[in-house]
Amino acid sequence: MERSPCLRIPRGKGDAVIRFLKDAGLYRLDLKPRQTNGTLLIPIVGLTEDAKARLGERLTEFDVVEGEFDGRSARPARISALLEAQIPSEMHPYLPRSFDLIGTVAIVELRDELAPYAELIGKAMVRVYPRVRTVLAKGGAFKGRFRVRDYVLLLGKETETVYREHGCLYHLDVAKVYFSPRLAYERMRVSSQVREGEVVLDMFAGVGPFSILIAKMHRDVRVYCADINPDAFGCLVKNILVNKVAARVTPALAEARTLIRSNFSKCFDRVVMNLPGEAVNFLDVAVRALKSGGMIHCYAFADRLNGVQKVRERIAEELGKLGRRFDLLEGREVRATAPCQFQVVQDIRVE
Ligand SMILES: C[S@@+](CC[C@H](N)C(=O)[O-])C[C@H]1O[C@@H](n2cnc3c(N)ncnc32)[C@H](O)[C@@H]1O
């Protein structure tokens, strides 16, 4: 056992908080979190005032306390610690400090300078995380209509995997569909706002992480969801079955604008629009699909400087053209997508 500062949070919030801590470099990989009296204790390196403020935006109940934790065997605590022993010191500043783990697939950001060490980095990842089978390096940003990115294979070959989030399982192929584990908190935030009896539309559903979580958390909801990527749709259908929500979720392989125009007018209590590059341009059909008093969760990309405010102004301008009264409710940064660029969300009540 080892004594360490830790976060005490309500059980059930662990996935999102651990991801936040990992992104911030504050999570202690060498110690195991543990549960006690309905709470979860997560060992941390420490908590800066800035990190505390950012965590406070995501979670209302948390304390920083001290606790005793079991170690995670003799595995190296951090990939970089292992690699620093094998790679020349001038390369150390370029070593990847964060990565995404999606089931058995690890995704790192690899600087060109490290290309000669790609295999070594892949092997280190597998040594530190034995469940990893495939290591990929990002080959650019998400792109195209399907929002899929290119990857460079560092180790292994299988890009299909199963990812668990908030108790739901998602089958997906990272090379063929969009998926980001960094949206875990956002999916829980939206899902927690849904009330029993609601009818929800997820316009850009991907493999289903918003739709399925909403249907898992609420017995009396109807969720309609669409995607244009046939591979994402295939995974969506499978995930609906695997998570046993087929009675509540109806998927469509469809273009969202066309689907709404030909089927839906004033049908939904809530519309989720997670296509940040373009969602604002779909507000006209989202509003058409929404009942009076309904809620839209609209995602967009924004610069760091006044990003949320600029997105609010852009949304207000679009909605102003439609002649419906609206209230801009919570707006927040969801995650960093590039240096100085953020994905943001704006919740909108439309009368
Ligand atoms: C950013 S991803 C989000 C996926 C999912 N909501 C999630 O959180 O993982 C956007 C998805 O929208 C789909 N898409 C893009 N344009 C679309 C359109 N016009 N109609 C329906 N789906 C679309 C893409 O194929 C992609 O799967």
CSV table of C-alpha atoms and ligand atoms in Angstrom, one decimal:
chain,number,residue,atom,x,y,z
A,1,MET,CA,0.0,0.0,0.0
A,2,GLU,CA,1.1,3.5,-0.7
A,3,ARG,CA,-0.2,6.8,0.6
A,4,SER,CA,-1.1,9.4,-2.0
A,5,PRO,CA,-3.3,12.5,-2.5
A,6,CYS,CA,-6.5,11.5,-4.2
A,7,LEU,CA,-9.8,12.8,-5.5
A,8,ARG,CA,-12.9,11.6,-3.7
A,9,ILE,CA,-15.9,11.6,-6.1
A,10,PRO,CA,-19.3,10.0,-6.3
A,11,ARG,CA,-19.2,6.4,-7.8
A,12,GLY,CA,-20.4,6.3,-11.5
A,13,LYS,CA,-18.4,9.4,-12.4
A,14,GLY,CA,-15.1,7.6,-12.5
A,15,ASP,CA,-14.6,7.1,-16.3
A,16,ALA,CA,-15.0,10.8,-17.2
A,17,VAL,CA,-12.9,12.1,-14.2
A,18,ILE,CA,-10.0,9.6,-14.9
A,19,ARG,CA,-9.9,10.7,-18.5
A,20,PHE,CA,-9.8,14.3,-17.5
A,21,LEU,CA,-7.0,13.6,-15.0
A,22,LYS,CA,-5.0,11.6,-17.7
A,23,ASP,CA,-5.4,14.4,-20.2
A,24,ALA,CA,-4.1,16.8,-17.5
A,25,GLY,CA,-1.2,14.5,-16.6
A,26,LEU,CA,-2.4,14.3,-13.0
A,27,TYR,CA,-3.5,10.7,-12.8
A,28,ARG,CA,-1.3,8.2,-11.0
A,29,LEU,CA,-1.0,5.2,-13.3
A,30,ASP,CA,1.1,3.3,-10.8
A,31,LEU,CA,-1.7,3.1,-8.2
A,32,LYS,CA,-5.2,1.5,-8.3
A,33,PRO,CA,-8.3,3.6,-7.6
A,34,ARG,CA,-10.6,2.1,-5.0
A,35,GLN,CA,-14.2,2.4,-3.8
A,36,THR,CA,-15.4,3.2,-0.3
A,37,ASN,CA,-18.8,4.0,1.1
A,38,GLY,CA,-20.4,4.9,-2.2
A,39,THR,CA,-17.5,7.1,-3.3
A,40,LEU,CA,-14.5,6.4,-5.5
A,41,LEU,CA,-11.0,7.4,-4.5
A,42,ILE,CA,-8.7,8.2,-7.5
A,43,PRO,CA,-5.0,8.7,-6.7
A,44,ILE,CA,-3.5,11.8,-8.2
A,45,VAL,CA,-0.1,13.5,-8.6
A,46,GLY,CA,-1.7,16.7,-7.2
A,47,LEU,CA,-4.2,19.2,-8.3
A,48,THR,CA,-3.3,22.7,-9.6
A,49,GLU,CA,-5.7,25.5,-9.0
A,50,ASP,CA,-6.3,25.6,-12.7
A,51,ALA,CA,-7.1,21.9,-12.9
A,52,LYS,CA,-9.4,22.3,-9.9
A,53,ALA,CA,-11.3,25.0,-11.6
A,54,ARG,CA,-11.6,23.0,-14.8
A,55,LEU,CA,-12.7,19.9,-12.9
A,56,GLY,CA,-15.2,22.1,-11.0
A,57,GLU,CA,-16.9,22.9,-14.4
A,58,ARG,CA,-17.5,19.2,-14.9
A,59,LEU,CA,-18.2,17.9,-11.5
A,60,THR,CA,-19.9,19.6,-8.5
A,61,GLU,CA,-19.0,17.1,-5.8
A,62,PHE,CA,-15.4,16.3,-5.2
A,63,ASP,CA,-12.8,16.5,-2.5
A,64,VAL,CA,-9.0,16.3,-2.4
A,65,VAL,CA,-8.0,14.0,0.4
A,66,GLU,CA,-5.3,11.4,1.2
A,67,GLY,CA,-5.7,7.7,0.9
A,68,GLU,CA,-3.9,4.4,0.9
A,69,PHE,CA,-3.7,2.5,-2.5
A,70,ASP,CA,-2.5,-0.8,-3.9
A,71,GLY,CA,0.2,-0.5,-6.5
A,72,ARG,CA,-0.3,-1.8,-10.1
A,73,SER,CA,2.5,-4.4,-10.1
A,74,ALA,CA,6.0,-3.5,-11.2
A,75,ARG,CA,5.0,-2.1,-14.6
A,76,PRO,CA,6.7,1.2,-15.4
A,77,ALA,CA,4.5,4.1,-14.3
A,78,ARG,CA,4.7,6.0,-17.5
A,79,ILE,CA,5.5,5.2,-21.1
A,80,SER,CA,8.0,8.0,-21.1
A,81,ALA,CA,9.8,6.6,-18.1
A,82,LEU,CA,10.4,3.4,-20.0
A,83,LEU,CA,11.3,5.0,-23.2
A,84,GLU,CA,13.7,7.5,-21.7
A,85,ALA,CA,16.0,4.6,-21.0
A,86,GLN,CA,16.1,3.5,-24.6
A,87,ILE,CA,15.9,6.7,-26.7
A,88,PRO,CA,18.6,9.5,-26.9
A,89,SER,CA,18.1,12.3,-24.5
A,90,GLU,CA,17.7,14.9,-27.2
A,91,MET,CA,14.5,13.1,-28.3
A,92,HIS,CA,13.0,13.0,-24.8
A,93,PRO,CA,11.1,16.3,-25.1
A,94,TYR,CA,9.3,14.8,-28.2
A,95,LEU,CA,8.1,11.7,-26.4
A,96,PRO,CA,4.3,11.3,-26.4
A,97,ARG,CA,2.9,12.3,-23.0
A,98,SER,CA,-0.8,11.5,-23.6
A,99,PHE,CA,-2.6,9.0,-25.8
A,100,ASP,CA,-6.1,7.6,-26.3
A,101,LEU,CA,-6.9,4.0,-25.3
A,102,ILE,CA,-9.9,2.7,-27.2
A,103,GLY,CA,-10.4,-0.9,-26.0
A,104,THR,CA,-7.3,-2.8,-27.3
A,105,VAL,CA,-6.1,0.0,-29.5
A,106,ALA,CA,-3.8,2.8,-28.3
A,107,ILE,CA,-3.5,6.0,-30.3
A,108,VAL,CA,-0.5,8.3,-29.9
A,109,GLU,CA,0.5,11.6,-31.4
A,110,LEU,CA,4.0,11.0,-32.9
A,111,ARG,CA,6.3,13.8,-33.8
A,112,ASP,CA,8.3,13.2,-37.1
A,113,GLU,CA,11.5,13.3,-35.1
A,114,LEU,CA,10.5,10.0,-33.4
A,115,ALA,CA,9.8,8.1,-36.6
A,116,PRO,CA,12.9,5.9,-36.2
A,117,TYR,CA,11.7,4.8,-32.8
A,118,ALA,CA,8.1,4.1,-33.8
A,119,GLU,CA,8.3,0.3,-33.1
A,120,LEU,CA,10.0,0.9,-29.8
A,121,ILE,CA,7.2,3.2,-28.8
A,122,GLY,CA,4.6,0.6,-29.8
A,123,LYS,CA,6.4,-2.0,-27.8
A,124,ALA,CA,6.6,0.3,-24.7
A,125,MET,CA,2.9,0.9,-24.9
A,126,VAL,CA,2.1,-2.8,-24.9
A,127,ARG,CA,4.5,-3.4,-22.0
A,128,VAL,CA,2.8,-0.7,-19.9
A,129,TYR,CA,-0.7,-1.6,-21.0
A,130,PRO,CA,-0.8,-5.4,-21.6
A,131,ARG,CA,-4.4,-5.3,-23.0
A,132,VAL,CA,-3.2,-3.2,-25.9
A,133,ARG,CA,-2.9,-5.2,-29.1
A,134,THR,CA,-2.5,-2.4,-31.7
A,135,VAL,CA,-0.7,0.9,-31.5
A,136,LEU,CA,-1.5,3.6,-34.0
A,137,ALA,CA,0.0,7.1,-34.6
A,138,LYS,CA,-2.4,9.9,-35.6
A,139,GLY,CA,-1.8,10.6,-39.3
A,140,GLY,CA,-3.7,13.9,-39.3
A,141,ALA,CA,-7.0,15.4,-38.2
A,142,PHE,CA,-10.5,13.8,-38.5
A,143,LYS,CA,-11.6,14.6,-42.0
A,144,GLY,CA,-14.2,14.2,-44.7
A,145,ARG,CA,-17.9,13.6,-44.4
A,146,PHE,CA,-17.4,10.6,-42.2
A,147,ARG,CA,-15.0,12.4,-39.8
A,148,VAL,CA,-12.4,9.5,-40.0
A,149,ARG,CA,-8.7,10.1,-39.6
A,150,ASP,CA,-5.6,8.3,-41.2
A,151,TYR,CA,-3.3,6.4,-38.9
A,152,VAL,CA,0.2,5.0,-39.2
A,153,LEU,CA,0.5,1.5,-37.7
A,154,LEU,CA,3.2,1.2,-35.1
A,155,LEU,CA,2.4,-2.3,-33.8
A,156,GLY,CA,-0.2,-5.0,-34.4
A,157,LYS,CA,-2.7,-4.9,-37.1
A,158,GLU,CA,-6.3,-5.1,-35.8
A,159,THR,CA,-8.2,-1.8,-35.8
A,160,GLU,CA,-11.5,-3.3,-34.7
A,161,THR,CA,-12.1,-3.2,-31.0
A,162,VAL,CA,-14.7,-3.0,-28.2
A,163,TYR,CA,-14.7,0.0,-25.9
A,164,ARG,CA,-16.5,0.3,-22.6
A,165,GLU,CA,-17.8,3.6,-21.4
A,166,HIS,CA,-20.3,4.4,-18.6
A,167,GLY,CA,-21.3,0.7,-18.5
A,168,CYS,CA,-22.1,0.5,-22.3
A,169,LEU,CA,-20.1,-1.5,-24.9
A,170,TYR,CA,-19.2,0.0,-28.3
A,171,HIS,CA,-17.9,-2.2,-31.1
A,172,LEU,CA,-16.0,0.0,-33.6
A,173,ASP,CA,-13.2,0.1,-36.1
A,174,VAL,CA,-11.1,3.1,-35.4
A,175,ALA,CA,-9.9,3.2,-39.0
A,176,LYS,CA,-13.4,3.3,-40.4
A,177,VAL,CA,-15.5,5.3,-38.0
A,178,TYR,CA,-15.3,8.4,-35.8
A,179,PHE,CA,-14.9,7.8,-32.1
A,180,SER,CA,-13.4,9.9,-29.3
A,181,PRO,CA,-13.1,8.7,-25.7
A,182,ARG,CA,-12.5,12.3,-24.8
A,183,LEU,CA,-16.3,13.0,-25.1
A,184,ALA,CA,-17.2,10.6,-22.2
A,185,TYR,CA,-18.0,13.4,-19.8
A,186,GLU,CA,-20.0,15.3,-22.4
A,187,ARG,CA,-22.1,12.2,-23.2
A,188,MET,CA,-22.9,11.8,-19.5
A,189,ARG,CA,-23.7,15.5,-19.2
A,190,VAL,CA,-26.2,15.4,-22.0
A,191,SER,CA,-27.7,12.0,-21.0
A,192,SER,CA,-28.2,13.2,-17.4
A,193,GLN,CA,-30.4,16.1,-18.6
A,194,VAL,CA,-32.8,13.7,-20.4
A,195,ARG,CA,-36.1,13.2,-18.5
A,196,GLU,CA,-38.3,10.1,-18.7
A,197,GLY,CA,-40.8,10.2,-21.5
A,198,GLU,CA,-38.6,12.3,-23.8
A,199,VAL,CA,-38.3,11.6,-27.6
A,200,VAL,CA,-34.7,12.4,-28.7
A,201,LEU,CA,-33.0,12.8,-32.1
A,202,ASP,CA,-29.2,12.1,-32.4
A,203,MET,CA,-28.6,13.6,-35.9
A,204,PHE,CA,-24.9,12.5,-36.3
A,205,ALA,CA,-24.9,9.4,-34.2
A,206,GLY,CA,-21.6,7.6,-35.3
A,207,VAL,CA,-21.5,4.2,-33.5
A,208,GLY,CA,-24.1,5.4,-31.0
A,209,PRO,CA,-22.4,6.7,-27.8
A,210,PHE,CA,-25.0,9.4,-27.1
A,211,SER,CA,-28.1,7.5,-28.2
A,212,ILE,CA,-27.2,4.3,-26.4
A,213,LEU,CA,-26.2,5.9,-23.1
A,214,ILE,CA,-29.5,7.9,-23.1
A,215,ALA,CA,-31.4,4.7,-23.7
A,216,LYS,CA,-29.5,2.8,-21.1
A,217,MET,CA,-30.0,5.5,-18.4
A,218,HIS,CA,-33.7,6.0,-19.1
A,219,ARG,CA,-36.4,3.3,-19.4
A,220,ASP,CA,-39.1,5.4,-20.9
A,221,VAL,CA,-37.4,7.3,-23.8
A,222,ARG,CA,-37.5,6.9,-27.6
A,223,VAL,CA,-34.3,7.7,-29.4
A,224,TYR,CA,-34.0,8.2,-33.2
A,225,CYS,CA,-30.5,8.3,-34.6
A,226,ALA,CA,-28.8,8.7,-38.0
A,227,ASP,CA,-25.5,8.5,-39.6
A,228,ILE,CA,-24.3,8.6,-43.3
A,229,ASN,CA,-21.3,6.4,-42.8
A,230,PRO,CA,-22.3,2.7,-43.6
A,231,ASP,CA,-19.5,1.4,-41.4
A,232,ALA,CA,-20.6,3.6,-38.5
A,233,PHE,CA,-24.2,2.5,-39.1
A,234,GLY,CA,-23.2,-1.2,-39.0
A,235,CYS,CA,-21.5,-0.7,-35.6
A,236,LEU,CA,-24.5,1.4,-34.4
A,237,VAL,CA,-26.9,-1.4,-35.2
A,238,LYS,CA,-24.7,-4.0,-33.5
A,239,ASN,CA,-24.1,-1.7,-30.4
A,240,ILE,CA,-27.9,-1.2,-30.0
A,241,LEU,CA,-28.3,-5.0,-29.8
A,242,VAL,CA,-25.3,-5.6,-27.6
A,243,ASN,CA,-26.5,-3.0,-25.1
A,244,LYS,CA,-30.1,-4.3,-25.2
A,245,VAL,CA,-31.7,-1.0,-26.1
A,246,ALA,CA,-33.3,-2.0,-29.4
A,247,ALA,CA,-36.8,-1.4,-28.0
A,248,ARG,CA,-35.9,2.3,-27.4
A,249,VAL,CA,-33.5,3.2,-30.2
A,250,THR,CA,-34.3,3.4,-33.9
A,251,PRO,CA,-31.2,3.8,-36.2
A,252,ALA,CA,-31.2,5.1,-39.7
A,253,LEU,CA,-28.5,5.0,-42.4
A,254,ALA,CA,-29.4,8.4,-43.6
A,255,GLU,CA,-28.4,12.0,-44.2
A,256,ALA,CA,-29.8,14.0,-41.3
A,257,ARG,CA,-31.2,16.9,-43.3
A,258,THR,CA,-33.0,14.7,-45.8
A,259,LEU,CA,-34.3,12.4,-43.0
A,260,ILE,CA,-35.8,15.3,-41.0
A,261,ARG,CA,-37.3,17.0,-44.0
A,262,SER,CA,-39.1,13.9,-45.1
A,263,ASN,CA,-40.1,12.5,-41.7
A,264,PHE,CA,-40.1,14.9,-38.8
A,265,SER,CA,-41.7,18.1,-37.8
A,266,LYS,CA,-42.1,19.2,-34.1
A,267,CYS,CA,-41.5,15.6,-33.0
A,268,PHE,CA,-38.6,15.8,-30.5
A,269,ASP,CA,-38.0,17.0,-27.0
A,270,ARG,CA,-34.2,17.1,-27.6
A,271,VAL,CA,-31.8,17.1,-30.6
A,272,VAL,CA,-28.1,16.2,-30.3
A,273,MET,CA,-25.9,17.7,-33.0
A,274,ASN,CA,-22.4,16.4,-32.6
A,275,LEU,CA,-20.9,17.4,-35.9
A,276,PRO,CA,-18.8,20.3,-34.7
A,277,GLY,CA,-17.5,21.5,-38.1
A,278,GLU,CA,-21.0,21.8,-39.6
A,279,ALA,CA,-23.8,21.5,-37.0
A,280,VAL,CA,-24.6,25.2,-36.9
A,281,ASN,CA,-25.5,24.9,-40.6
A,282,PHE,CA,-28.1,22.3,-39.7
A,283,LEU,CA,-29.9,24.4,-37.1
A,284,ASP,CA,-32.8,25.1,-39.4
A,285,VAL,CA,-33.7,21.4,-39.7
A,286,ALA,CA,-33.0,20.7,-36.0
A,287,VAL,CA,-35.4,23.5,-35.1
A,288,ARG,CA,-38.0,22.1,-37.5
A,289,ALA,CA,-37.7,18.7,-35.8
A,290,LEU,CA,-38.0,20.1,-32.3
A,291,LYS,CA,-41.2,20.5,-30.3
A,292,SER,CA,-41.9,23.9,-28.7
A,293,GLY,CA,-39.8,24.2,-25.5
A,294,GLY,CA,-37.4,21.5,-26.7
A,295,MET,CA,-33.6,21.5,-26.2
A,296,ILE,CA,-30.7,21.4,-28.7
A,297,HIS,CA,-27.1,20.4,-27.9
A,298,CYS,CA,-25.2,22.1,-30.7
A,299,TYR,CA,-21.4,21.4,-31.0
A,300,ALA,CA,-18.9,23.6,-32.8
A,301,PHE,CA,-15.2,24.3,-33.1
A,302,ALA,CA,-13.9,27.5,-31.7
A,303,ASP,CA,-10.6,29.4,-31.0
A,304,ARG,CA,-9.4,29.6,-27.5
A,305,LEU,CA,-10.0,33.4,-27.4
A,306,ASN,CA,-13.7,34.0,-26.6
A,307,GLY,CA,-14.5,30.8,-28.4
A,308,VAL,CA,-17.7,30.0,-26.5
A,309,GLN,CA,-18.9,33.6,-26.9
A,310,LYS,CA,-18.2,33.6,-30.7
A,311,VAL,CA,-20.2,30.3,-31.1
A,312,ARG,CA,-23.1,31.8,-29.1
A,313,GLU,CA,-23.1,34.8,-31.4
A,314,ARG,CA,-23.0,32.6,-34.5
A,315,ILE,CA,-25.9,30.4,-33.2
A,316,ALA,CA,-27.9,33.4,-32.3
A,317,GLU,CA,-27.5,34.8,-35.8
A,318,GLU,CA,-28.7,31.5,-37.4
A,319,LEU,CA,-31.6,31.1,-35.0
A,320,GLY,CA,-32.5,34.8,-35.5
A,321,LYS,CA,-33.2,34.0,-39.2
A,322,LEU,CA,-35.7,31.3,-38.3
A,323,GLY,CA,-38.0,33.5,-36.4
A,324,ARG,CA,-38.3,31.2,-33.3
A,325,ARG,CA,-37.7,32.5,-29.7
A,326,PHE,CA,-34.7,30.8,-28.1
A,327,ASP,CA,-32.6,30.9,-24.9
A,328,LEU,CA,-28.9,30.2,-25.0
A,329,LEU,CA,-28.3,28.1,-21.8
A,330,GLU,CA,-25.0,26.4,-20.8
A,331,GLY,CA,-22.1,26.8,-23.2
A,332,ARG,CA,-18.7,25.3,-22.5
A,333,GLU,CA,-15.4,24.0,-23.8
A,334,VAL,CA,-15.7,20.3,-24.3
A,335,ARG,CA,-12.1,19.4,-25.2
A,336,ALA,CA,-9.0,20.7,-27.0
A,337,THR,CA,-8.9,19.6,-30.6
A,338,ALA,CA,-5.7,21.3,-31.7
A,339,PRO,CA,-3.3,23.9,-30.2
A,340,CYS,CA,-5.6,26.9,-29.5
A,341,GLN,CA,-8.7,25.2,-30.9
A,342,PHE,CA,-11.6,23.7,-28.9
A,343,GLN,CA,-14.7,21.8,-29.4
A,344,VAL,CA,-17.5,23.6,-27.6
A,345,VAL,CA,-21.1,22.9,-26.9
A,346,GLN,CA,-24.0,25.2,-26.6
A,347,ASP,CA,-27.3,24.1,-25.1
A,348,ILE,CA,-30.3,25.9,-26.6
A,349,ARG,CA,-33.9,26.0,-25.5
A,350,VAL,CA,-36.2,26.8,-28.5
A,351,GLU,CA,-39.8,28.1,-27.9
B,1,LIG,C1,-18.1,13.9,-35.0
B,1,LIG,S1,-18.8,12.4,-35.5
B,1,LIG,C2,-19.8,12.1,-34.0
B,1,LIG,C3,-20.3,10.7,-33.8
B,1,LIG,C4,-21.0,10.4,-32.5
B,1,LIG,N1,-22.0,11.3,-32.2
B,1,LIG,C5,-19.9,10.4,-31.4
B,1,LIG,O1,-20.0,11.2,-30.4
B,1,LIG,O2,-19.0,9.6,-31.4
B,1,LIG,C6,-20.0,12.9,-36.7
B,1,LIG,C7,-20.7,11.8,-37.4
B,1,LIG,O3,-21.7,12.3,-38.3
B,1,LIG,C8,-21.8,11.6,-39.5
B,1,LIG,N2,-22.3,12.6,-40.5
B,1,LIG,C9,-21.7,13.6,-41.1
B,1,LIG,N3,-22.5,14.3,-41.9
B,1,LIG,C10,-23.7,13.7,-41.7
B,1,LIG,C11,-25.0,14.0,-42.2
B,1,LIG,N4,-25.2,15.1,-43.0
B,1,LIG,N5,-26.1,13.3,-41.8
B,1,LIG,C12,-25.9,12.2,-41.0
B,1,LIG,N6,-24.7,11.9,-40.5
B,1,LIG,C13,-23.6,12.6,-40.8
B,1,LIG,C14,-20.4,11.1,-39.7
B,1,LIG,O4,-20.4,10.0,-40.5
B,1,LIG,C15,-19.9,10.9,-38.3
B,1,LIG,O5,-20.1,9.5,-37.9
